[in-house]
PDB file of N, CA and C in Angstrom:
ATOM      1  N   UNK A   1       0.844  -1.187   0.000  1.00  0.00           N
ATOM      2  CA  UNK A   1       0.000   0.000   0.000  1.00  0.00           C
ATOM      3  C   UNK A   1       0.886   1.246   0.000  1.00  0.00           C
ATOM      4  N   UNK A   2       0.438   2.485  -1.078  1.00  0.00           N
ATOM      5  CA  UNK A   2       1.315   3.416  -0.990  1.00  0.00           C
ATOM      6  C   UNK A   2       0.362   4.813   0.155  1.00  0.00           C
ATOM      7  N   UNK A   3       1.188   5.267   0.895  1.00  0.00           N
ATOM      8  CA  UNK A   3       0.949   6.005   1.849  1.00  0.00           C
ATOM      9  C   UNK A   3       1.177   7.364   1.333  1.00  0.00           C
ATOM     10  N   UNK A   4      -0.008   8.265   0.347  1.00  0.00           N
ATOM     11  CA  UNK A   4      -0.211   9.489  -0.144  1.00  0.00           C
ATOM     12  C   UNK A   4      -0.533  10.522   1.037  1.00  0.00           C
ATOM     13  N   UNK A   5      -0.211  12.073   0.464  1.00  0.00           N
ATOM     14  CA  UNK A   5      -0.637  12.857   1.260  1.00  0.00           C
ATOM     15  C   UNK A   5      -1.059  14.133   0.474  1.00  0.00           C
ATOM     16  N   UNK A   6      -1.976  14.670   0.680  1.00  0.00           N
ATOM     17  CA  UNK A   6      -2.435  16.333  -0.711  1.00  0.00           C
ATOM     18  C   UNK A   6      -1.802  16.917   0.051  1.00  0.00           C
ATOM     19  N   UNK A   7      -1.539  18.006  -0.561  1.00  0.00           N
ATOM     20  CA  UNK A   7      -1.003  18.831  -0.306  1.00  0.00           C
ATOM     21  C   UNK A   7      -1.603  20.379  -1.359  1.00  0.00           C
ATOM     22  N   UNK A   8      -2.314  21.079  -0.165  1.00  0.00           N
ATOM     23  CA  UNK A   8      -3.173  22.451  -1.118  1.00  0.00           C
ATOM     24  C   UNK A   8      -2.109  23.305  -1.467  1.00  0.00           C
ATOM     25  N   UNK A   9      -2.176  23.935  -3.178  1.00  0.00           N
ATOM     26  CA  UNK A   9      -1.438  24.789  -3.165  1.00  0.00           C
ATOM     27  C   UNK A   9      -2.088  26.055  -3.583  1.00  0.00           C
ATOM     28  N   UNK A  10      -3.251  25.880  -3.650  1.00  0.00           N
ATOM     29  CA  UNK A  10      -3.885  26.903  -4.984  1.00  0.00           C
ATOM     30  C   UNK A  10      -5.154  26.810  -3.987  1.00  0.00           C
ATOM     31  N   UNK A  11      -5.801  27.862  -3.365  1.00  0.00           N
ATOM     32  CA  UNK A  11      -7.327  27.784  -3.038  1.00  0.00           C
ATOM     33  C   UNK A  11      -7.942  29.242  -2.995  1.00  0.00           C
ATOM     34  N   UNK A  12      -8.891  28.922  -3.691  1.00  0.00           N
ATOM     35  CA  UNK A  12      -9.807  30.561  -3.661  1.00  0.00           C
ATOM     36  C   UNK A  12     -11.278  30.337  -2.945  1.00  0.00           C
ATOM     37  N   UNK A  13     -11.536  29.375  -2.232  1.00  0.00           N
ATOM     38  CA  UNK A  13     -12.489  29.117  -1.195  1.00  0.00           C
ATOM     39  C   UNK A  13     -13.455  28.209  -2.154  1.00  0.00           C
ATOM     40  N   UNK A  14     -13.974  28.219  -3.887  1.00  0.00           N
ATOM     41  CA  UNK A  14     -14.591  27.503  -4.713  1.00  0.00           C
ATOM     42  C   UNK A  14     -13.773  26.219  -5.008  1.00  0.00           C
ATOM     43  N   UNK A  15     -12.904  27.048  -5.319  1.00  0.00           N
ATOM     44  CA  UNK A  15     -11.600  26.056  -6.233  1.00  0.00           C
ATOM     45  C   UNK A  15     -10.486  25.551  -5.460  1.00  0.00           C
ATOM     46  N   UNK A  16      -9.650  24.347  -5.886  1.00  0.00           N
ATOM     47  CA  UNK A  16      -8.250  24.223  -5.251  1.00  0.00           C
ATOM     48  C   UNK A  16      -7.790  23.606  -5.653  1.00  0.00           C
ATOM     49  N   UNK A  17      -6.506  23.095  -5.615  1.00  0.00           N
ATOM     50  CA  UNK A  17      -5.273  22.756  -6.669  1.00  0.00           C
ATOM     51  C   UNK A  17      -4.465  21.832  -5.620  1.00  0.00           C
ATOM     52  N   UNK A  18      -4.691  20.570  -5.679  1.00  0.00           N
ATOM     53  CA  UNK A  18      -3.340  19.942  -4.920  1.00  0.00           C
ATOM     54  C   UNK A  18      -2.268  19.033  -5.326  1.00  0.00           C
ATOM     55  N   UNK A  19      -1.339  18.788  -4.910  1.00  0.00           N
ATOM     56  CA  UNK A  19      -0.353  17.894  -5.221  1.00  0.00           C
ATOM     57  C   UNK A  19      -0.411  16.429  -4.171  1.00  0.00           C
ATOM     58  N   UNK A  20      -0.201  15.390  -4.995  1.00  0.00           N
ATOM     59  CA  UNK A  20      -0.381  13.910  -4.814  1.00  0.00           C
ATOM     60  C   UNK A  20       0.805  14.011  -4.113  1.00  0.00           C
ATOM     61  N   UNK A  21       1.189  14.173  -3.197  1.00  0.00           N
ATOM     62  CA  UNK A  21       2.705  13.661  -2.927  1.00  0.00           C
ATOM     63  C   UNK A  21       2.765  12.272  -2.394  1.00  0.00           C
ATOM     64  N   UNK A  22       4.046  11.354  -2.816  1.00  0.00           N
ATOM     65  CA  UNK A  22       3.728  10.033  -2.546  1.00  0.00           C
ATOM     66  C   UNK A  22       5.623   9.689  -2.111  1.00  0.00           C
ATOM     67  N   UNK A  23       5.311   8.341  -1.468  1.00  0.00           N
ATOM     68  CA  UNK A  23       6.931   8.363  -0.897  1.00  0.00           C
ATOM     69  C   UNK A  23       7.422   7.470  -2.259  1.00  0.00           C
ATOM     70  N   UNK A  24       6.781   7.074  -3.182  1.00  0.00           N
ATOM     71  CA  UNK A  24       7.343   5.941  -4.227  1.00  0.00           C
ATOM     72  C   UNK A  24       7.747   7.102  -5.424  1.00  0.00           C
ATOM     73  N   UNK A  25       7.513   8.325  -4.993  1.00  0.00           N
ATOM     74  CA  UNK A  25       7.955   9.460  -6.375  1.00  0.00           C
ATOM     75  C   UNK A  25       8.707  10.733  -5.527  1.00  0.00           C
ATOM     76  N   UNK A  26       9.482  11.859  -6.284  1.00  0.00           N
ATOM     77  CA  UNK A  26       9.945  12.634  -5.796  1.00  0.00           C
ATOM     78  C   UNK A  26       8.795  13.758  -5.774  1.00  0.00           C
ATOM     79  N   UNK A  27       9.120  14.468  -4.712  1.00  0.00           N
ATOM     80  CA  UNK A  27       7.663  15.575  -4.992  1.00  0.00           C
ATOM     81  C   UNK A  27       7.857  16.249  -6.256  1.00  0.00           C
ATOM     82  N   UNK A  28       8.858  16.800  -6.786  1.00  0.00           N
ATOM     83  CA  UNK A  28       8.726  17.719  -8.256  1.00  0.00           C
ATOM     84  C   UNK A  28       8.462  16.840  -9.323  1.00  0.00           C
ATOM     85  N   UNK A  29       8.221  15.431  -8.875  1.00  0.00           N
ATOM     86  CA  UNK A  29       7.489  14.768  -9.784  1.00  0.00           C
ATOM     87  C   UNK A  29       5.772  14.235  -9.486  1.00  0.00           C
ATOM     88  N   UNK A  30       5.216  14.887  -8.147  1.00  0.00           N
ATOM     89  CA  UNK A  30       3.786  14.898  -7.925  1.00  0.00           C
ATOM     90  C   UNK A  30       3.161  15.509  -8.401  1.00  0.00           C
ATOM     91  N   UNK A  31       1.790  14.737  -9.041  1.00  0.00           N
ATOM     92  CA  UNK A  31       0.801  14.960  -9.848  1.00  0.00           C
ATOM     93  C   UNK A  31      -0.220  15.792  -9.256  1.00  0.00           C
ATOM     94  N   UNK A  32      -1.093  17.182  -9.904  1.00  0.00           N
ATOM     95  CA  UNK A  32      -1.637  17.879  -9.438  1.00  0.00           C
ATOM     96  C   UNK A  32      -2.971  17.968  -9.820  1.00  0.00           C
ATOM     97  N   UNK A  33      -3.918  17.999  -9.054  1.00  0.00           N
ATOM     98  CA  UNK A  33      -5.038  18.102  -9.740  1.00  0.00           C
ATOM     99  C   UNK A  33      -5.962  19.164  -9.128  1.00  0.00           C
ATOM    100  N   UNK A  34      -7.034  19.351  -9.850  1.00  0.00           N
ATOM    101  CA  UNK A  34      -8.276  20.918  -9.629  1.00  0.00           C
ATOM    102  C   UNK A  34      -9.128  19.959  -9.022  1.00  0.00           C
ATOM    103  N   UNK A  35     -10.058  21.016  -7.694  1.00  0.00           N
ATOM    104  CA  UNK A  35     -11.349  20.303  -7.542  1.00  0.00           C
ATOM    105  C   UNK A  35     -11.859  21.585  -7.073  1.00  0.00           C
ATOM    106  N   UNK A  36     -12.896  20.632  -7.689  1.00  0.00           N
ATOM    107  CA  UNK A  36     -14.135  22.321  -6.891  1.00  0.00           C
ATOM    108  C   UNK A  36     -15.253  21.775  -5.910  1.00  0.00           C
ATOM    109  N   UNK A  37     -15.288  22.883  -4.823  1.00  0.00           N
ATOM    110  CA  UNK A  37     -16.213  22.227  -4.041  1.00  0.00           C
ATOM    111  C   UNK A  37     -17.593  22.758  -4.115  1.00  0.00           C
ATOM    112  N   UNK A  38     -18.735  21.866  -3.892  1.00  0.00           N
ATOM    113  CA  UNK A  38     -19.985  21.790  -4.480  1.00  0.00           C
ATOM    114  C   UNK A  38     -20.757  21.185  -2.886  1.00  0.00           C
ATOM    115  N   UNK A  39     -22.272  21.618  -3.357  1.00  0.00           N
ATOM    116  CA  UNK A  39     -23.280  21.153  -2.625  1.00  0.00           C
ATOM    117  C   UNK A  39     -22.731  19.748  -1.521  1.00  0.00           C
ATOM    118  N   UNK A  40     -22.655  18.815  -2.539  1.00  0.00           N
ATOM    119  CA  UNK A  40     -22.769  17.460  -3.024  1.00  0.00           C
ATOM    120  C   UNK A  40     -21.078  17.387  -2.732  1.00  0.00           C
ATOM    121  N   UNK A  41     -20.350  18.066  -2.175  1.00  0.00           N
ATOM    122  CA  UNK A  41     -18.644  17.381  -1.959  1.00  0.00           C
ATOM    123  C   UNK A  41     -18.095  17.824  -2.807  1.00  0.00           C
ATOM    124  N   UNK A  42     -16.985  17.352  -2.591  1.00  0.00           N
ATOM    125  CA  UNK A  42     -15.893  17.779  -4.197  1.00  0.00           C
ATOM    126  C   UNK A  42     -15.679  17.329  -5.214  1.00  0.00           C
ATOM    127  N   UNK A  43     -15.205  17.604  -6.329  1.00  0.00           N
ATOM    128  CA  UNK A  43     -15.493  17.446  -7.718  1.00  0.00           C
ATOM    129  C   UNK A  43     -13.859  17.317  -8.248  1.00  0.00           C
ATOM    130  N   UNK A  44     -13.224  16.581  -9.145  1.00  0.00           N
ATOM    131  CA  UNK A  44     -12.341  16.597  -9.491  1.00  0.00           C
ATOM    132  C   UNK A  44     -12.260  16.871 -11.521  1.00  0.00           C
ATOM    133  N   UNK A  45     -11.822  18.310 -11.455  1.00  0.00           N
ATOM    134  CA  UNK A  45     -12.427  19.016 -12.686  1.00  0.00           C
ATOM    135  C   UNK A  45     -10.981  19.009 -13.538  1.00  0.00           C
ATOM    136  N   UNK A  46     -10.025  18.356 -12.877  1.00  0.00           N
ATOM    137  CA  UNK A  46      -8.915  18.480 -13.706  1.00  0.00           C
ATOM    138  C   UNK A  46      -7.365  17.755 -13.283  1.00  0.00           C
ATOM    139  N   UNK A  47      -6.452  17.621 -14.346  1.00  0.00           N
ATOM    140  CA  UNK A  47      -4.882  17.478 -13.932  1.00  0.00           C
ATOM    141  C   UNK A  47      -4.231  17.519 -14.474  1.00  0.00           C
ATOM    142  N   UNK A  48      -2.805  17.232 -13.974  1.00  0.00           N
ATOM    143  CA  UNK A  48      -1.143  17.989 -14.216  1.00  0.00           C
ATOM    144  C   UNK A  48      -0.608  16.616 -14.171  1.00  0.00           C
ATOM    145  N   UNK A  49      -0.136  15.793 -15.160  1.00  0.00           N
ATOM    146  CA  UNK A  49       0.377  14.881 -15.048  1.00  0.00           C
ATOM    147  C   UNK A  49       1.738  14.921 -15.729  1.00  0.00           C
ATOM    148  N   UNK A  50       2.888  14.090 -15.331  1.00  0.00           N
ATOM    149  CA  UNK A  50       4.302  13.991 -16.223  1.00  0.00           C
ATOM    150  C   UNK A  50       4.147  13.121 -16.873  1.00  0.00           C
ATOM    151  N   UNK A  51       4.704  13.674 -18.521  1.00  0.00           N
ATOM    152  CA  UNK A  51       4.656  12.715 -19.291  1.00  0.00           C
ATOM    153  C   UNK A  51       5.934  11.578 -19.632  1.00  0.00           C
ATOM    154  N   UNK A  52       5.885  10.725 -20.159  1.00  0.00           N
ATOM    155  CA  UNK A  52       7.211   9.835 -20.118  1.00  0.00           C
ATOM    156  C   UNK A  52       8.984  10.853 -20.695  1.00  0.00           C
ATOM    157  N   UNK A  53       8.061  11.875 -21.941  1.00  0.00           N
ATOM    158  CA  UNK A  53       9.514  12.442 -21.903  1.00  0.00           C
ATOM    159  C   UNK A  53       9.517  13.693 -21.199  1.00  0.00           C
ATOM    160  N   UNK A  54       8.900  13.731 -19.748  1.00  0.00           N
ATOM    161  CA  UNK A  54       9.424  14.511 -18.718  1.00  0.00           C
ATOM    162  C   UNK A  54       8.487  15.884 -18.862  1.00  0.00           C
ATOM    163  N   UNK A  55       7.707  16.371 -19.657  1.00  0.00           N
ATOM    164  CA  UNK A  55       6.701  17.517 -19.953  1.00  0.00           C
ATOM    165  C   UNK A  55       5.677  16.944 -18.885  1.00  0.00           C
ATOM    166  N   UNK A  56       4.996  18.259 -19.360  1.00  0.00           N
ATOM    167  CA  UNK A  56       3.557  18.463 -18.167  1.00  0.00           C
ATOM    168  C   UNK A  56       2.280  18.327 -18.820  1.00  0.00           C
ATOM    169  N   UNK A  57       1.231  17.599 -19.357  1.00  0.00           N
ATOM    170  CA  UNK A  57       0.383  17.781 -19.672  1.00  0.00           C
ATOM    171  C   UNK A  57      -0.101  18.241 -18.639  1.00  0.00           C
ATOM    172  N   UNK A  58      -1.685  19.436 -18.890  1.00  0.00           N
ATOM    173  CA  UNK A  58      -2.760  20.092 -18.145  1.00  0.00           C
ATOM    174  C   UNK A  58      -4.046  19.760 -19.112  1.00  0.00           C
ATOM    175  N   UNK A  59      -4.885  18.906 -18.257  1.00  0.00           N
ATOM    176  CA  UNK A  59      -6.020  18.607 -18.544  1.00  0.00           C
ATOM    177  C   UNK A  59      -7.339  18.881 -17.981  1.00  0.00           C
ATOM    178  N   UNK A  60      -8.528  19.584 -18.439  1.00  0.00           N
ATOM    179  CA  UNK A  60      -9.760  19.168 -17.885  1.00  0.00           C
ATOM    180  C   UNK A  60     -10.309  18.404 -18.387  1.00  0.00           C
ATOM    181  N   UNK A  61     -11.298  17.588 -17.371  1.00  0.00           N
ATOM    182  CA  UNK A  61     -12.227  16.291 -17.290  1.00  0.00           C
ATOM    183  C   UNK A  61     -13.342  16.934 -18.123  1.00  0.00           C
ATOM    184  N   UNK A  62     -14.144  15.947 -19.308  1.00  0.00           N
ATOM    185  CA  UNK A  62     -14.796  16.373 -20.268  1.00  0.00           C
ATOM    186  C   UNK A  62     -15.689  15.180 -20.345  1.00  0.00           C
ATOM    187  N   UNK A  63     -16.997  15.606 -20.529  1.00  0.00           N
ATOM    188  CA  UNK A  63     -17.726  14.010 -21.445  1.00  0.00           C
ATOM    189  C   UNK A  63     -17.131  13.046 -21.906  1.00  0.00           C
ATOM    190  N   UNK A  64     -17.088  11.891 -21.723  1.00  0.00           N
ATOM    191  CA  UNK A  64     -16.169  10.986 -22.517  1.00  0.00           C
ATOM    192  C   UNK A  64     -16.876  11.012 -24.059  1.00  0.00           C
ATOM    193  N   UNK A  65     -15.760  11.570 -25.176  1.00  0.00           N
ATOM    194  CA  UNK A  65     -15.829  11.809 -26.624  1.00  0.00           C
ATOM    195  C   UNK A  65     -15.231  10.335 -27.155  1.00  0.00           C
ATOM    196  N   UNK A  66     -16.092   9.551 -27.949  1.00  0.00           N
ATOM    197  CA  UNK A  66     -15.898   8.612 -28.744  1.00  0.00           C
ATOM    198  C   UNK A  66     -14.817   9.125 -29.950  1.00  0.00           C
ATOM    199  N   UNK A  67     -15.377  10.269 -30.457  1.00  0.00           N
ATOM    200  CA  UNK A  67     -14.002  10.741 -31.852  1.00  0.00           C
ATOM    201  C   UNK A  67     -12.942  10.694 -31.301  1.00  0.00           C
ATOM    202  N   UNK A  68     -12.862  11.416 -30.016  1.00  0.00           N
ATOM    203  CA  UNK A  68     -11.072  11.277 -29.665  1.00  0.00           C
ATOM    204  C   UNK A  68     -10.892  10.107 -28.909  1.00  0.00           C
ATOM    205  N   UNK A  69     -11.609   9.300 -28.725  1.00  0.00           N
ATOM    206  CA  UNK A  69     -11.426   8.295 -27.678  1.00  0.00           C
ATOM    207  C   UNK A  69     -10.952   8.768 -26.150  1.00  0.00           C
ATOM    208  N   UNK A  70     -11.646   9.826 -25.467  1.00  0.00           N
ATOM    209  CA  UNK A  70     -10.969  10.488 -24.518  1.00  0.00           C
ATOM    210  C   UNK A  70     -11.764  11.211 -23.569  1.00  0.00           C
ATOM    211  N   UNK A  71     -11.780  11.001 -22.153  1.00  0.00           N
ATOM    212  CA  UNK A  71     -12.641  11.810 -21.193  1.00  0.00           C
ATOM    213  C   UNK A  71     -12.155  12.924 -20.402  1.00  0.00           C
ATOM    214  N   UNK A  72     -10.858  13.747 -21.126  1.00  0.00           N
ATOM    215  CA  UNK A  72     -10.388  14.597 -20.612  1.00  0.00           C
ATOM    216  C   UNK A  72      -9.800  15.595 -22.287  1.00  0.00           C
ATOM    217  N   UNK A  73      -9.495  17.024 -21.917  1.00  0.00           N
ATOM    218  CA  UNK A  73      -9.732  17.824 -22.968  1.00  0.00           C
ATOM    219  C   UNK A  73      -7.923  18.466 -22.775  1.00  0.00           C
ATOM    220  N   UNK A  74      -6.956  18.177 -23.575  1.00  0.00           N
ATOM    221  CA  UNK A  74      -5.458  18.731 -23.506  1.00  0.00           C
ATOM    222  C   UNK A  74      -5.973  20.480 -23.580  1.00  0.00           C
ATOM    223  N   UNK A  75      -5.185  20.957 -22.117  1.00  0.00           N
ATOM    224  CA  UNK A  75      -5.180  22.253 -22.370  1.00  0.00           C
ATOM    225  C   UNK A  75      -3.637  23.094 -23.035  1.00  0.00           C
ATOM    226  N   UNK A  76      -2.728  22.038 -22.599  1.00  0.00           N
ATOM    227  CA  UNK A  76      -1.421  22.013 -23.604  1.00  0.00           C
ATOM    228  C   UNK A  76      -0.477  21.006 -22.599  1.00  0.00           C
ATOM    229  N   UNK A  77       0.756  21.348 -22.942  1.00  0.00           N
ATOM    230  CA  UNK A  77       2.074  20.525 -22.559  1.00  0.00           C
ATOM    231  C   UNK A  77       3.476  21.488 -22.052  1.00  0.00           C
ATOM    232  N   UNK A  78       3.689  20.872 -21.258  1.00  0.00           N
ATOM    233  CA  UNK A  78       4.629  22.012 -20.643  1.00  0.00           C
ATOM    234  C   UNK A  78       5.656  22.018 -20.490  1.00  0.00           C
ATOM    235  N   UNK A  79       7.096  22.011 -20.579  1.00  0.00           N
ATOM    236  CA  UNK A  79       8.440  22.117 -19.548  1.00  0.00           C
ATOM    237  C   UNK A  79       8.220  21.528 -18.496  1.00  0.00           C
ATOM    238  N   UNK A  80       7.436  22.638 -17.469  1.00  0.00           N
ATOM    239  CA  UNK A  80       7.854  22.706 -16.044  1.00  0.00           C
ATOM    240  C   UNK A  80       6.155  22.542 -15.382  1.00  0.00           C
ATOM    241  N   UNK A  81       5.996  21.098 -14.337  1.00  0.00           N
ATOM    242  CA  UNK A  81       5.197  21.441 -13.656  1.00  0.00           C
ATOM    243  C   UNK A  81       4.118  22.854 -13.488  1.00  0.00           C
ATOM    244  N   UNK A  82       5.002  23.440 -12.864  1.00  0.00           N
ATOM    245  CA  UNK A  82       4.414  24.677 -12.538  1.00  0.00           C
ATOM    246  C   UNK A  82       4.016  25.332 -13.836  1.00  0.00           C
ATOM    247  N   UNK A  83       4.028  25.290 -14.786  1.00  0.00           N
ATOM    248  CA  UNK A  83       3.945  26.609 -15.912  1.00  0.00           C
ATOM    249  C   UNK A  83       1.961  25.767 -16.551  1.00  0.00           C
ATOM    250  N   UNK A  84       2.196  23.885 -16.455  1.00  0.00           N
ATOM    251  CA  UNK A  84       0.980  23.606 -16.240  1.00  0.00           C
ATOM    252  C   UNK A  84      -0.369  23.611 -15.173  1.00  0.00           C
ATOM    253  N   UNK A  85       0.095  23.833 -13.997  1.00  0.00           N
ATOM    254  CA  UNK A  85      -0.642  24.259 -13.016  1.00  0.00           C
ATOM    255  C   UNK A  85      -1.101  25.884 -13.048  1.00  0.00           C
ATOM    256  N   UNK A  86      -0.329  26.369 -13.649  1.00  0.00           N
ATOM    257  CA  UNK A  86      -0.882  27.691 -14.101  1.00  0.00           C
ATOM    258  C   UNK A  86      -2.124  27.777 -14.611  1.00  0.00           C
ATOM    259  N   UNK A  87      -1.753  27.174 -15.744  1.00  0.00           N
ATOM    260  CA  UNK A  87      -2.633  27.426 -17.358  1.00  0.00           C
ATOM    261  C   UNK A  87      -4.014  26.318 -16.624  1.00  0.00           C
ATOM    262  N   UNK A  88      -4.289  25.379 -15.845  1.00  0.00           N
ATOM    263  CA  UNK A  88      -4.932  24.613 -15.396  1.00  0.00           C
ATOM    264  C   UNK A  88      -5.469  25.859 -14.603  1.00  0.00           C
ATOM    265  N   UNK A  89      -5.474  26.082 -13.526  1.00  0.00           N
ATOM    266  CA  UNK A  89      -5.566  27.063 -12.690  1.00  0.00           C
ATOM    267  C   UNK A  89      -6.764  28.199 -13.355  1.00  0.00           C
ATOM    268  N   UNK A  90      -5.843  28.697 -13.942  1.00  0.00           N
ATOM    269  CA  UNK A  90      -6.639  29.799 -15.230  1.00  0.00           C
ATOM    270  C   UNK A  90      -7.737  29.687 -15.788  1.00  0.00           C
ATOM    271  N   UNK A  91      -7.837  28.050 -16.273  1.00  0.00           N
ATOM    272  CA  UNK A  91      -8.947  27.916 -16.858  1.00  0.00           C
ATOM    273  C   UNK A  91     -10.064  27.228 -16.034  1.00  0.00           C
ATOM    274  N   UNK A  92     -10.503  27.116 -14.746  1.00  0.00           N
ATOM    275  CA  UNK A  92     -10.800  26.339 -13.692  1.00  0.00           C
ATOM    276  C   UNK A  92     -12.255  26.792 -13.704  1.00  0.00           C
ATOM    277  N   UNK A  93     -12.245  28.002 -14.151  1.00  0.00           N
ATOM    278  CA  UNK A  93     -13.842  28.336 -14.515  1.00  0.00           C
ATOM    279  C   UNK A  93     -14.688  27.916 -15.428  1.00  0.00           C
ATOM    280  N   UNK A  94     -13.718  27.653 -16.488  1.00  0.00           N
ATOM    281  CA  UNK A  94     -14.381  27.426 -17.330  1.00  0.00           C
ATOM    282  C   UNK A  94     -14.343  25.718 -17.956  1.00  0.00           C
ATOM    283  N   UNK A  95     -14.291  25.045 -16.546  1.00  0.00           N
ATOM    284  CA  UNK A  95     -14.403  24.113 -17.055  1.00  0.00           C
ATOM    285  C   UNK A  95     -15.858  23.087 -17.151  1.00  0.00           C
ATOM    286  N   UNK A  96     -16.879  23.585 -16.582  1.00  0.00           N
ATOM    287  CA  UNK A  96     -17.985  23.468 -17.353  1.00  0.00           C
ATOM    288  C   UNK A  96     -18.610  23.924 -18.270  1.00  0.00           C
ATOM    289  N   UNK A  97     -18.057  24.895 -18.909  1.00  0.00           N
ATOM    290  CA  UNK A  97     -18.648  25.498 -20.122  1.00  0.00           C
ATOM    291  C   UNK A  97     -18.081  24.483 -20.920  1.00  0.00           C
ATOM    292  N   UNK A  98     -17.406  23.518 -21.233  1.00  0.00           N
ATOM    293  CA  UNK A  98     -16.630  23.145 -22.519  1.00  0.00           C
ATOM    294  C   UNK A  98     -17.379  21.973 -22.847  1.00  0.00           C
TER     295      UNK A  98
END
């Protein structure tokens, strides 16, 4: 069993942004994700994952689309962690409009 811990980095009292930190990864390699909190609990509207050659995809969670075969929407690819938690961040509103 792996023994995780969040960690908030991002909160505007609707929204918040945390990091997966885990002891089987280094933290500048923990995965980040958006949730928003609702009536009904929290909602997980998005994430920051590393890709195998070391970039950042930033994704929001979308209808699952048969054309793309895919239940999440690329908001781009990054360098650096952080530059995708941004652009994730940014768009956090609007991720039910899409």
């Amino acid at each position: 069993m792996t023994e995780t811990e969040e960690v908030i980095v991002l909160d505007d009292s609707k929204y918040f942004l945390i990091l997966l930190l885990s002891l089987e990864i280094k933290d500048s390699e923990a995965p980040a994700y958006l949730h928003m909190r609702g009536l009904k609990g929290q909602e997980c509207l998005g994430h920051c994952w590393q890709q195998l050659d070391g970039s950042w995809d930033a994704r929001l969670n979308v209808i699952y689309d048969d054309a793309t075969n895919s239940d999440s929407l690329l908001i781009g690819s990054f360098d650096h962690r952080v530059d995708a938690i941004i652009h994730l961040w940014q768009r956090r509103k609007q991720a039910f409009s899409i």
